[in-house]
Amino acid sequence: MPIRIVIALLIFSLLSSAAVQASLKLPETVKVDPAALTAEPMCDPKISPAWREAQEIDGVKIEASPGCSPDNPAWIAAAVKGTNHISMDTLMKTGLSPDAIIKTDDLDGDGDPDRIIIKLEIMELNGKSPDFPGLVPTFDIAPGVQPGAWVFAPKTSGMSTENFESVRANPLLRLPSPVIRVEVGDIVQIVLENTHYFPHSIHLHGVDHPFSHKDHGGNDGVPQTSEKELMPGERRIYEFQARQPGTMFYHCHVQTHTHLAMGLAGMIVVEENRPNNWLQTLNIGAGHVRHSSVAVRENFDQEYDLHYHAMDKELSAITQKYNDPRLIARDMNQRYDITDATEDYYTLNGLSFPYTLRESLIIVEPDQKIKLRLLNSGGELIAVHTHGHHATITHYDGVEHNPVAQIMRDVFDMAPAQRLDLKLETVNDGKHSYGEGDWLIHDHREKGITTNGMAEGGSMSSIVYKSYLNDSGLPKVSHFGIDLNKFFTKEYYERRIPVWQDLDEWSSLGSPGEQTGLSAQAQTSLLNGVIGLLIGLVIYLIFAKREQIKQSAIAAVSRLKGVKGSNQK
């Protein structure tokens, strides 16, 4: 009998479960309305299309830059001539301080200045404001993506924001820290004005420089060996006269595990000495070099600086929690553990896809030779892959590789702090190039093409032939039925737009609706099943324990009778 009851109860439970499953309702497909998205133009509307044209400013010839968001040509004129040799009109268009780049003294008599003074400040991007809940000044690496960051920035004459009504960063204050270009033999002074709330320094990584400085002792930027930290409000001069050319690196060496990762890192290039060699001393934002050195122009048609960097969102969020430097210092220096860190934001020249399409495209024509200078300032190995092309490695860490042993590859491994110089040739021979197109260039670690884990993102860009550019300076992907508009919305990187919503007419891979629970019928069936199970268990317990229950009842009756008899006596 007990076994039969148990079997009956099991059958009852299974039938109830089957009824619940039968009444489950699949969610409806919910299509995200494009009109409800925070869409933005693919090209930054604040940048004038006239900046893309070849032009001459104050005697400086500036190459055309066909991408949709080129650098300000006035910056380039100031970087070549120095802020002390350009017109007031040009200077006003730059936003630079009049003493940001000073060039004087043709010491070797070859027609170009040999004494260079560069003034850098330290600025915070996307930090917490004491005046309102938002961040300031804001710098988006992708739509709506604003990690906290620090940068070396050229000395400016104005505010850290665009204007009084905006919280957007002054264009001179941006990731990455600017590329610095000087010539072999130049006497260079980098003047660091610490406008930040933390101590900092500059280490000239790979650059030929003396260990000590006549004015303040240390010149290597390392607090443990050569100098004290540069405190807020102080200034320090780092001086060198490089004897060897190459692609080098500069970065803060105070609490390097966090300060470098926060963005205090940039490329420094020492060019070969040539007569009349007026250099583009700062490449603000990196990317296309629109005024290459004489030595580069002898062998190449174009030149690009490609600065790869990665950031940890937990680290960058610290500056967005507090206004108190003590709390930031505590969390960064004592509580943040880099050994448990992950990199979440992958950038090329300070931006992530799709913004890399605005200003980090490598725009080429057939039968050209392009010089690419690459820096990896992230904390992990990267593997840069060029689609449709094999490039030749000419230099490692600023040192020329034996020309006989130079190798051609389509994947270039770069350890942290490593630099590579590549020669990219666009001759269509099936080896150097496969022909014209819009060819991807990206980190072949799959996480390198994500932004906070969301693809498509990261440091993706393209080697684009001019025939594949549209009138706005973006790749002609629409010709192939590709629509990039969804990537230019913050909702995409907030994971609110299904990746394949519009892949077919009926949105078969669209977003499932929010209501994925049980229907009212299913809930009633489940409740009835639970009640039936409980009743069955009670019946079973009564049947199984009937003898014990009978004896307990008899004993209880006897006790009651005994108590009654005692009362009658």
Coordinates of C-alpha atoms in Angstrom, one line a residue:
M1 CA 0.0 0.0 0.0
P2 CA 2.7 2.7 0.8
I3 CA 4.5 2.0 -2.4
R4 CA 1.3 2.4 -4.4
I5 CA 0.7 5.7 -2.7
V6 CA 4.2 7.0 -3.4
I7 CA 3.9 6.0 -7.1
A8 CA 0.5 7.8 -7.3
L9 CA 2.1 10.9 -5.8
L10 CA 4.9 10.8 -8.3
I11 CA 2.5 10.4 -11.2
F12 CA 0.5 13.3 -9.9
S13 CA 3.6 15.6 -9.7
L14 CA 4.7 14.7 -13.2
L15 CA 1.3 15.5 -14.6
S16 CA 1.3 18.8 -12.8
S17 CA 4.9 19.6 -14.1
A18 CA 3.8 18.7 -17.6
A19 CA 0.8 21.0 -17.4
V20 CA 3.1 23.8 -16.3
Q21 CA 5.5 23.2 -19.2
A22 CA 2.6 23.0 -21.6
S23 CA 1.4 26.4 -20.5
L24 CA 4.8 28.2 -20.7
K25 CA 4.7 31.1 -23.2
L26 CA 7.6 32.0 -25.5
P27 CA 8.5 35.7 -25.4
E28 CA 7.6 38.0 -28.3
T29 CA 10.4 39.5 -30.4
V30 CA 10.8 43.2 -29.5
K31 CA 12.4 45.3 -32.2
V32 CA 14.4 48.4 -31.0
D33 CA 13.1 51.4 -32.8
P34 CA 16.0 53.3 -34.5
A35 CA 14.2 56.6 -33.8
A36 CA 14.5 56.0 -30.1
L37 CA 18.3 55.7 -30.2
T38 CA 20.8 58.4 -29.3
A39 CA 22.3 58.5 -32.7
E40 CA 25.1 60.7 -33.7
P41 CA 26.8 61.7 -37.0
M42 CA 29.5 59.3 -38.1
C43 CA 31.9 62.3 -38.6
D44 CA 32.3 64.8 -35.8
P45 CA 30.2 67.9 -37.0
K46 CA 32.5 70.2 -35.0
I47 CA 35.4 69.5 -37.4
S48 CA 35.5 71.5 -40.6
P49 CA 35.8 69.5 -43.8
A50 CA 38.3 72.2 -44.9
W51 CA 40.8 70.7 -42.5
R52 CA 41.1 67.7 -44.8
E53 CA 42.6 69.6 -47.7
A54 CA 46.2 70.1 -48.5
Q55 CA 47.1 73.7 -47.5
E56 CA 49.9 76.1 -46.5
I57 CA 49.8 78.0 -43.2
D58 CA 52.5 80.5 -42.3
G59 CA 54.8 78.9 -44.8
V60 CA 54.2 75.3 -43.6
K61 CA 53.1 72.9 -46.2
I62 CA 50.5 70.5 -44.8
E63 CA 49.5 67.3 -46.6
A64 CA 45.9 66.4 -47.3
S65 CA 44.3 64.1 -44.8
P66 CA 41.1 62.6 -46.4
G67 CA 39.7 61.0 -43.2
C68 CA 36.5 62.6 -41.9
S69 CA 38.1 64.0 -38.7
P70 CA 41.6 65.2 -39.4
D71 CA 43.8 67.1 -37.0
N72 CA 43.5 70.9 -36.9
P73 CA 45.9 72.3 -39.5
A74 CA 46.8 75.2 -37.3
W75 CA 48.1 72.7 -34.7
I76 CA 50.4 71.3 -37.4
A77 CA 51.7 74.8 -38.4
A78 CA 52.4 75.6 -34.8
A79 CA 54.2 72.3 -34.2
V80 CA 56.4 72.8 -37.2
K81 CA 57.3 76.5 -36.8
G82 CA 56.9 76.7 -33.0
T83 CA 54.3 78.9 -31.3
N84 CA 57.0 81.7 -31.2
H85 CA 57.1 81.8 -35.1
I86 CA 53.5 81.7 -36.2
S87 CA 51.0 84.5 -36.7
M88 CA 48.7 85.6 -33.9
D89 CA 45.7 84.5 -36.1
T90 CA 47.2 81.0 -36.4
L91 CA 48.0 80.9 -32.7
M92 CA 44.4 81.8 -31.8
K93 CA 43.1 79.0 -33.9
T94 CA 45.2 76.4 -32.0
G95 CA 44.3 77.1 -28.3
L96 CA 48.0 76.6 -27.4
S97 CA 49.8 78.8 -25.0
P98 CA 52.3 81.2 -26.7
D99 CA 55.2 79.3 -25.0
A100 CA 53.9 75.7 -25.7
I101 CA 56.5 75.0 -28.4
I102 CA 59.6 77.3 -28.6
K103 CA 62.1 76.8 -31.4
T104 CA 65.4 78.8 -31.6
D105 CA 69.1 78.7 -32.5
D106 CA 70.2 76.9 -35.7
L107 CA 73.3 75.6 -33.9
D108 CA 74.7 73.6 -36.8
G109 CA 73.8 76.1 -39.5
D110 CA 71.7 73.7 -41.6
G111 CA 68.6 75.8 -41.9
D112 CA 66.4 74.4 -39.0
P113 CA 66.2 75.2 -35.3
D114 CA 68.2 73.0 -32.9
R115 CA 67.0 74.2 -29.5
I116 CA 63.5 72.9 -28.8
I117 CA 61.4 73.6 -25.7
I118 CA 58.1 71.7 -25.2
K119 CA 55.8 72.5 -22.3
L120 CA 53.5 69.7 -21.1
E121 CA 50.7 69.8 -18.5
I122 CA 48.9 66.8 -16.8
M123 CA 45.2 66.8 -17.2
E124 CA 42.3 64.5 -16.0
L125 CA 39.6 63.4 -18.4
N126 CA 36.1 62.1 -17.3
G127 CA 36.8 62.8 -13.6
K128 CA 34.2 63.4 -10.9
S129 CA 33.1 67.0 -10.5
P130 CA 32.4 68.6 -7.1
D131 CA 29.8 70.9 -8.6
F132 CA 27.4 68.5 -10.3
P133 CA 26.8 64.7 -10.7
G134 CA 28.4 64.4 -14.1
L135 CA 31.9 64.0 -15.3
V136 CA 34.2 66.8 -16.6
P137 CA 35.9 67.4 -18.9
T138 CA 34.3 64.6 -21.0
F139 CA 36.2 62.6 -23.7
D140 CA 34.4 59.7 -25.3
I141 CA 36.6 56.9 -26.6
A142 CA 33.4 55.4 -28.3
P143 CA 29.8 56.5 -28.2
G144 CA 28.9 57.1 -24.5
V145 CA 32.0 55.4 -23.3
Q146 CA 33.9 57.7 -20.9
P147 CA 36.6 56.0 -18.8
G148 CA 38.6 58.1 -16.3
A149 CA 42.0 58.9 -17.8
W150 CA 45.1 61.2 -17.3
V151 CA 47.1 62.6 -20.2
F152 CA 50.2 64.7 -20.9
A153 CA 48.8 67.6 -22.9
P154 CA 50.5 70.5 -24.6
K155 CA 50.3 73.7 -22.6
T156 CA 47.0 75.5 -23.4
S157 CA 45.9 79.1 -23.2
G158 CA 42.3 78.4 -22.3
M159 CA 39.9 76.2 -20.3
S160 CA 39.9 72.5 -19.9
T161 CA 36.5 72.4 -21.6
E162 CA 35.4 73.7 -25.0
N163 CA 33.7 76.7 -23.4
F164 CA 31.7 77.9 -20.4
E165 CA 28.6 76.1 -21.6
S166 CA 30.1 72.7 -22.4
V167 CA 31.7 69.9 -20.4
R168 CA 33.3 68.4 -23.4
A169 CA 37.1 68.5 -23.2
N170 CA 39.2 71.1 -25.0
P171 CA 40.3 69.3 -28.1
L172 CA 44.0 69.7 -27.0
L173 CA 43.2 67.6 -24.0
R174 CA 42.7 64.1 -25.3
L175 CA 44.0 60.5 -25.4
P176 CA 46.6 59.6 -26.3
S177 CA 49.4 61.9 -25.0
P178 CA 50.9 63.6 -28.0
V179 CA 53.7 62.2 -30.2
I180 CA 56.9 64.3 -29.7
R181 CA 59.2 64.6 -32.7
V182 CA 62.8 65.9 -32.6
E183 CA 66.0 65.6 -34.6
V184 CA 69.3 63.9 -33.8
G185 CA 71.5 66.6 -32.3
D186 CA 68.6 68.9 -31.1
I187 CA 69.0 70.2 -27.6
V188 CA 65.5 69.3 -26.2
Q189 CA 63.9 70.5 -23.0
I190 CA 60.6 69.0 -22.0
V191 CA 59.2 71.2 -19.3
L192 CA 56.6 69.3 -17.2
E193 CA 54.2 71.6 -15.3
N194 CA 52.4 69.5 -12.8
T195 CA 48.8 70.8 -13.0
H196 CA 47.5 67.6 -11.4
Y197 CA 46.7 66.7 -7.8
F198 CA 49.2 63.8 -7.7
P199 CA 53.0 63.6 -8.0
H200 CA 54.3 62.7 -11.4
S201 CA 57.4 62.5 -13.6
I202 CA 58.6 61.8 -17.1
H203 CA 60.8 58.8 -18.1
L204 CA 62.3 59.0 -21.6
H205 CA 62.0 55.3 -22.5
G206 CA 64.6 54.4 -25.2
V207 CA 65.7 58.0 -25.7
D208 CA 69.4 58.8 -25.3
H209 CA 69.5 61.1 -22.3
P210 CA 71.9 61.8 -19.4
F211 CA 71.1 60.4 -16.0
S212 CA 71.3 63.7 -14.2
H213 CA 70.3 67.3 -14.8
K214 CA 72.3 70.3 -13.8
D215 CA 69.4 72.1 -12.1
H216 CA 67.5 69.4 -10.1
G217 CA 69.7 66.3 -10.0
G218 CA 67.6 63.6 -11.6
N219 CA 66.8 63.4 -15.3
D220 CA 65.5 59.8 -15.7
G221 CA 62.1 60.3 -14.0
V222 CA 62.4 57.5 -11.5
P223 CA 61.7 58.4 -7.8
Q224 CA 63.5 55.4 -6.5
T225 CA 66.8 56.2 -8.2
S226 CA 67.2 59.6 -9.8
E227 CA 64.8 62.2 -8.4
K228 CA 62.0 63.1 -6.0
E229 CA 58.4 63.1 -7.3
L230 CA 57.3 66.3 -9.0
M231 CA 54.6 67.6 -6.6
P232 CA 51.4 69.5 -7.7
G233 CA 52.1 73.0 -8.7
E234 CA 55.8 72.3 -9.4
R235 CA 57.7 72.2 -12.7
R236 CA 60.7 70.2 -13.9
I237 CA 62.9 70.2 -17.0
Y238 CA 63.9 67.0 -18.7
E239 CA 66.8 67.7 -21.1
F240 CA 68.5 65.5 -23.7
Q241 CA 70.5 65.7 -26.9
A242 CA 69.8 62.4 -28.7
R243 CA 72.5 60.8 -30.7
Q244 CA 70.5 58.0 -32.3
P245 CA 67.3 58.1 -34.3
G246 CA 64.3 55.8 -33.6
T247 CA 60.8 55.4 -32.4
M248 CA 60.8 55.7 -28.6
F249 CA 58.4 56.1 -25.7
Y250 CA 57.8 58.4 -22.8
H251 CA 55.7 57.9 -19.7
C252 CA 55.2 58.7 -16.1
H253 CA 57.4 56.6 -13.7
V254 CA 55.6 57.5 -10.5
Q255 CA 53.4 54.5 -9.4
T256 CA 53.9 53.3 -13.0
H257 CA 51.5 50.4 -12.6
T258 CA 48.6 52.8 -12.4
H259 CA 49.8 56.1 -13.9
L260 CA 50.9 54.7 -17.2
A261 CA 47.7 52.6 -17.5
M262 CA 45.7 55.8 -16.8
G263 CA 47.1 57.3 -20.1
L264 CA 50.3 59.1 -19.1
A265 CA 52.2 57.6 -22.0
G266 CA 53.1 58.8 -25.5
M267 CA 55.4 58.1 -28.4
I268 CA 58.6 60.1 -28.9
V269 CA 60.4 60.0 -32.3
V270 CA 64.0 61.0 -32.9
E271 CA 64.4 61.7 -36.6
E272 CA 67.6 61.5 -38.6
N273 CA 69.4 64.8 -39.0
R274 CA 68.9 66.5 -42.4
P275 CA 69.3 70.1 -43.6
N276 CA 66.3 72.3 -43.5
N277 CA 64.5 69.7 -41.4
W278 CA 61.5 71.5 -39.8
L279 CA 59.7 68.8 -37.9
Q280 CA 56.1 68.4 -36.8
T281 CA 57.2 68.5 -33.1
L282 CA 53.8 67.5 -31.7
N283 CA 51.3 65.1 -33.3
I284 CA 48.3 65.8 -31.2
G285 CA 46.0 62.8 -31.3
A286 CA 48.6 60.8 -33.3
G287 CA 47.4 59.3 -36.6
H288 CA 48.4 60.8 -39.9
V289 CA 51.7 62.7 -39.9
R290 CA 50.8 65.6 -42.2
H291 CA 54.3 67.1 -42.3
S292 CA 56.9 64.3 -42.3
S293 CA 60.6 64.7 -41.8
V294 CA 63.0 65.1 -44.7
A295 CA 64.5 61.7 -44.1
V296 CA 61.0 60.0 -44.1
R297 CA 60.0 61.8 -47.3
E298 CA 63.2 60.4 -49.0
N299 CA 61.8 56.9 -48.8
F300 CA 58.1 57.0 -48.1
D301 CA 55.0 58.6 -49.5
Q302 CA 53.1 58.8 -46.2
E303 CA 53.7 58.3 -42.4
Y304 CA 51.3 57.2 -39.6
D305 CA 51.7 57.0 -35.8
L306 CA 49.7 54.1 -34.3
H307 CA 49.5 54.1 -30.5
Y308 CA 47.8 51.1 -29.0
H309 CA 46.7 51.3 -25.4
A310 CA 44.4 49.5 -23.0
M311 CA 42.7 50.4 -19.7
D312 CA 41.1 48.6 -16.8
K313 CA 37.6 50.0 -16.0
E314 CA 38.0 49.3 -12.3
L315 CA 41.1 51.5 -12.2
S316 CA 39.6 54.2 -14.4
A317 CA 36.5 54.3 -12.2
I318 CA 38.4 55.3 -9.1
T319 CA 38.7 58.9 -10.3
Q320 CA 35.0 58.9 -10.9
K321 CA 34.2 58.0 -7.3
Y322 CA 35.9 60.7 -5.3
N323 CA 37.0 64.4 -5.3
D324 CA 39.4 63.8 -2.4
P325 CA 42.9 63.0 -3.6
R326 CA 43.6 61.1 -0.4
L327 CA 40.8 58.6 -1.2
I328 CA 42.0 58.3 -4.8
A329 CA 45.6 57.7 -3.6
R330 CA 44.4 55.1 -1.1
D331 CA 42.3 53.2 -3.6
M332 CA 45.0 53.4 -6.4
N333 CA 48.1 52.8 -4.4
Q334 CA 46.9 50.4 -1.7
R335 CA 43.6 48.8 -2.6
Y336 CA 43.9 48.4 -6.4
D337 CA 45.6 45.1 -7.2
I338 CA 47.0 45.1 -10.8
T339 CA 47.7 41.3 -10.5
D340 CA 44.0 40.7 -10.5
A341 CA 43.2 43.4 -13.1
T342 CA 41.7 42.9 -16.5
E343 CA 41.9 45.3 -19.5
D344 CA 38.5 46.4 -20.7
Y345 CA 39.0 49.3 -23.1
Y346 CA 41.3 48.8 -26.1
T347 CA 42.2 52.0 -28.0
L348 CA 44.1 53.1 -31.1
N349 CA 45.3 56.6 -30.9
G350 CA 43.0 57.2 -27.9
L351 CA 39.8 55.9 -29.5
S352 CA 37.9 52.7 -29.9
F353 CA 35.8 51.5 -32.9
P354 CA 33.7 53.1 -34.4
Y355 CA 35.5 56.4 -33.6
T356 CA 38.7 54.8 -35.0
L357 CA 37.1 55.2 -38.4
R358 CA 37.1 59.0 -37.9
E359 CA 40.7 59.7 -37.5
S360 CA 42.8 56.5 -37.4
L361 CA 42.3 55.1 -40.9
I362 CA 45.4 54.4 -42.8
I363 CA 44.4 55.9 -46.2
V364 CA 46.6 54.8 -49.1
E365 CA 46.8 54.7 -52.9
P366 CA 48.2 51.9 -55.1
D367 CA 52.0 51.6 -55.4
Q368 CA 52.9 53.6 -52.3
K369 CA 55.3 53.1 -49.5
I370 CA 53.9 53.9 -46.1
K371 CA 55.9 54.2 -42.9
L372 CA 54.0 53.0 -39.8
R373 CA 55.3 53.6 -36.3
L374 CA 53.6 51.4 -33.7
L375 CA 53.6 51.6 -29.9
N376 CA 52.0 49.2 -27.4
S377 CA 51.6 51.1 -24.1
G378 CA 49.1 48.5 -22.7
G379 CA 49.8 45.9 -20.1
E380 CA 49.5 42.8 -22.3
L381 CA 51.0 41.4 -25.5
I382 CA 49.0 42.4 -28.6
A383 CA 49.0 40.9 -32.1
V384 CA 48.3 43.4 -34.8
H385 CA 47.0 41.9 -38.0
T386 CA 46.9 43.6 -41.4
H387 CA 44.3 42.2 -43.8
G388 CA 45.2 42.2 -47.5
H389 CA 48.8 43.2 -46.8
H390 CA 52.2 41.9 -45.6
A391 CA 54.3 44.6 -44.1
T392 CA 58.1 44.5 -43.4
I393 CA 59.5 45.1 -39.9
T394 CA 62.4 47.6 -40.3
H395 CA 63.0 48.6 -36.7
Y396 CA 62.5 47.1 -33.2
D397 CA 62.4 49.5 -30.3
G398 CA 63.9 52.3 -32.4
V399 CA 66.9 50.2 -33.6
E400 CA 67.1 49.3 -37.3
H401 CA 67.0 45.6 -38.0
N402 CA 69.6 44.1 -40.3
P403 CA 68.2 44.9 -43.7
V404 CA 69.2 41.4 -44.9
A405 CA 67.2 39.8 -42.1
Q406 CA 64.1 42.1 -42.1
I407 CA 61.0 39.9 -42.1
M408 CA 57.6 40.4 -43.8
R409 CA 54.5 39.4 -41.8
D410 CA 50.8 40.0 -41.5
V411 CA 50.7 39.6 -37.7
F412 CA 53.0 41.7 -35.5
D413 CA 53.5 40.7 -31.9
M414 CA 54.2 43.6 -29.6
A415 CA 55.0 43.3 -25.9
P416 CA 54.1 46.1 -23.5
A417 CA 56.3 49.2 -24.1
Q418 CA 57.5 47.7 -27.4
R419 CA 57.8 49.8 -30.6
L420 CA 57.8 48.6 -34.2
D421 CA 58.5 50.4 -37.4
L422 CA 56.8 48.9 -40.4
K423 CA 57.2 49.4 -44.2
L424 CA 53.8 48.9 -45.8
E425 CA 53.9 48.7 -49.6
T426 CA 50.7 48.8 -51.7
V427 CA 52.0 47.3 -54.9
N428 CA 49.4 44.7 -56.0
D429 CA 51.6 41.6 -56.4
G430 CA 49.8 39.2 -54.0
K431 CA 52.5 39.5 -51.4
H432 CA 52.8 43.1 -50.4
S433 CA 49.1 43.8 -51.2
Y434 CA 46.1 41.9 -52.6
G435 CA 44.8 45.0 -54.3
E436 CA 42.5 47.9 -53.5
G437 CA 39.8 47.6 -50.8
D438 CA 38.8 48.4 -47.3
W439 CA 41.2 46.1 -45.4
L440 CA 40.9 45.6 -41.7
I441 CA 43.8 46.2 -39.3
H442 CA 43.2 45.0 -35.7
D443 CA 44.5 43.2 -32.7
H444 CA 44.0 39.5 -33.4
R445 CA 43.4 38.7 -29.7
E446 CA 39.6 38.5 -29.8
K447 CA 39.2 40.7 -26.8
G448 CA 41.2 43.4 -28.5
I449 CA 38.2 44.0 -30.8
T450 CA 35.8 44.6 -27.9
T451 CA 34.9 47.6 -25.8
N452 CA 34.1 46.6 -22.2
G453 CA 33.5 43.1 -23.6
M454 CA 31.1 44.3 -26.4
A455 CA 32.0 43.7 -30.0
E456 CA 32.4 45.3 -32.4
G457 CA 34.8 47.7 -30.7
G458 CA 38.4 48.0 -29.5
S459 CA 41.3 49.1 -31.6
M460 CA 39.8 48.0 -35.0
S461 CA 40.6 50.3 -37.9
S462 CA 41.3 49.9 -41.7
I463 CA 43.9 50.2 -44.4
V464 CA 41.6 52.0 -46.9
Y465 CA 42.4 52.8 -50.5
K466 CA 41.1 56.2 -51.6
S467 CA 38.8 54.6 -54.2
Y468 CA 37.0 53.0 -51.3
L469 CA 36.3 56.3 -49.4
N470 CA 33.1 58.2 -49.6
D471 CA 32.8 62.0 -49.8
S472 CA 32.8 62.2 -46.0
G473 CA 36.1 60.4 -45.7
L474 CA 34.6 57.1 -44.4
P475 CA 34.8 53.6 -46.0
K476 CA 32.1 52.9 -48.6
V477 CA 30.6 50.0 -46.7
S478 CA 27.0 50.8 -47.7
H479 CA 27.8 49.6 -51.2
F480 CA 28.0 46.1 -49.7
G481 CA 24.7 46.5 -47.8
I482 CA 26.5 47.3 -44.5
D483 CA 25.1 49.9 -42.1
L484 CA 27.4 51.2 -39.5
N485 CA 24.9 53.6 -37.9
K486 CA 24.0 51.3 -35.0
F487 CA 27.6 51.5 -33.8
F488 CA 27.4 55.3 -33.5
T489 CA 24.8 55.0 -30.7
K490 CA 25.6 54.7 -27.0
E491 CA 22.7 52.2 -26.7
Y492 CA 24.8 49.6 -28.7
Y493 CA 27.6 49.7 -26.1
E494 CA 25.0 49.6 -23.3
R495 CA 23.9 46.2 -24.8
R496 CA 20.4 47.5 -25.6
I497 CA 20.5 46.8 -29.4
P498 CA 20.6 43.2 -30.6
V499 CA 23.7 42.6 -32.7
W500 CA 21.7 41.0 -35.5
Q501 CA 18.3 42.7 -35.2
D502 CA 18.2 43.8 -38.8
L503 CA 19.8 40.7 -40.4
D504 CA 16.5 39.7 -41.9
E505 CA 13.1 41.2 -42.4
W506 CA 11.4 39.4 -39.6
S507 CA 14.2 40.0 -37.1
S508 CA 14.5 36.3 -36.3
L509 CA 17.6 37.0 -34.1
G510 CA 16.1 40.1 -32.5
S511 CA 15.5 40.9 -28.9
P512 CA 13.3 38.6 -26.8
G513 CA 10.6 40.5 -24.9
E514 CA 10.9 41.2 -21.2
Q515 CA 7.9 38.9 -20.2
T516 CA 9.6 35.5 -20.0
G517 CA 7.9 34.2 -16.8
L518 CA 4.9 31.9 -16.3
S519 CA 1.5 32.7 -17.7
A520 CA -1.5 33.0 -15.4
Q521 CA -2.7 29.5 -16.4
A522 CA 0.8 28.1 -15.7
Q523 CA 0.9 29.7 -12.3
T524 CA -2.6 28.2 -11.4
S525 CA -1.5 24.8 -12.6
L526 CA 1.7 25.0 -10.5
L527 CA -0.2 26.1 -7.4
N528 CA -2.7 23.3 -7.8
G529 CA 0.1 20.8 -8.2
V530 CA 1.8 21.9 -5.0
I531 CA -1.4 21.8 -3.0
G532 CA -2.2 18.3 -4.4
L533 CA 1.3 17.1 -3.5
L534 CA 1.0 18.4 0.1
I535 CA -2.5 16.7 0.6
G536 CA -1.1 13.5 -0.8
L537 CA 1.9 13.6 1.6
V538 CA -0.5 14.2 4.6
I539 CA -2.6 11.2 3.5
Y540 CA 0.4 9.0 3.1
L541 CA 1.8 10.0 6.6
I542 CA -1.6 9.2 8.2
F543 CA -1.7 5.8 6.5
A544 CA 1.9 4.9 7.2
K545 CA 1.7 5.9 10.9
R546 CA -1.9 4.6 11.6
E547 CA -0.9 2.2 14.4
Q548 CA 1.2 4.8 16.2
I549 CA -1.7 7.3 15.8
K550 CA -4.2 4.7 17.1
Q551 CA -2.1 3.9 20.1
S552 CA -1.6 7.6 20.8
A553 CA -5.3 8.2 20.6
I554 CA -6.1 5.3 23.0
A555 CA -3.5 6.6 25.5
A556 CA -4.9 10.1 25.3
V557 CA -8.4 8.8 26.0
S558 CA -7.2 6.7 28.9
R559 CA -5.5 9.8 30.5
L560 CA -8.6 11.8 30.1
K561 CA -10.7 9.1 31.8
G562 CA -8.2 8.9 34.6
V563 CA -8.3 12.6 35.2
K564 CA -12.1 12.6 35.2
G565 CA -12.3 9.7 37.8
S566 CA -9.9 11.5 40.1
N567 CA -12.0 14.6 40.1
Q568 CA -15.2 12.7 41.0
K569 CA -13.5 11.2 44.1

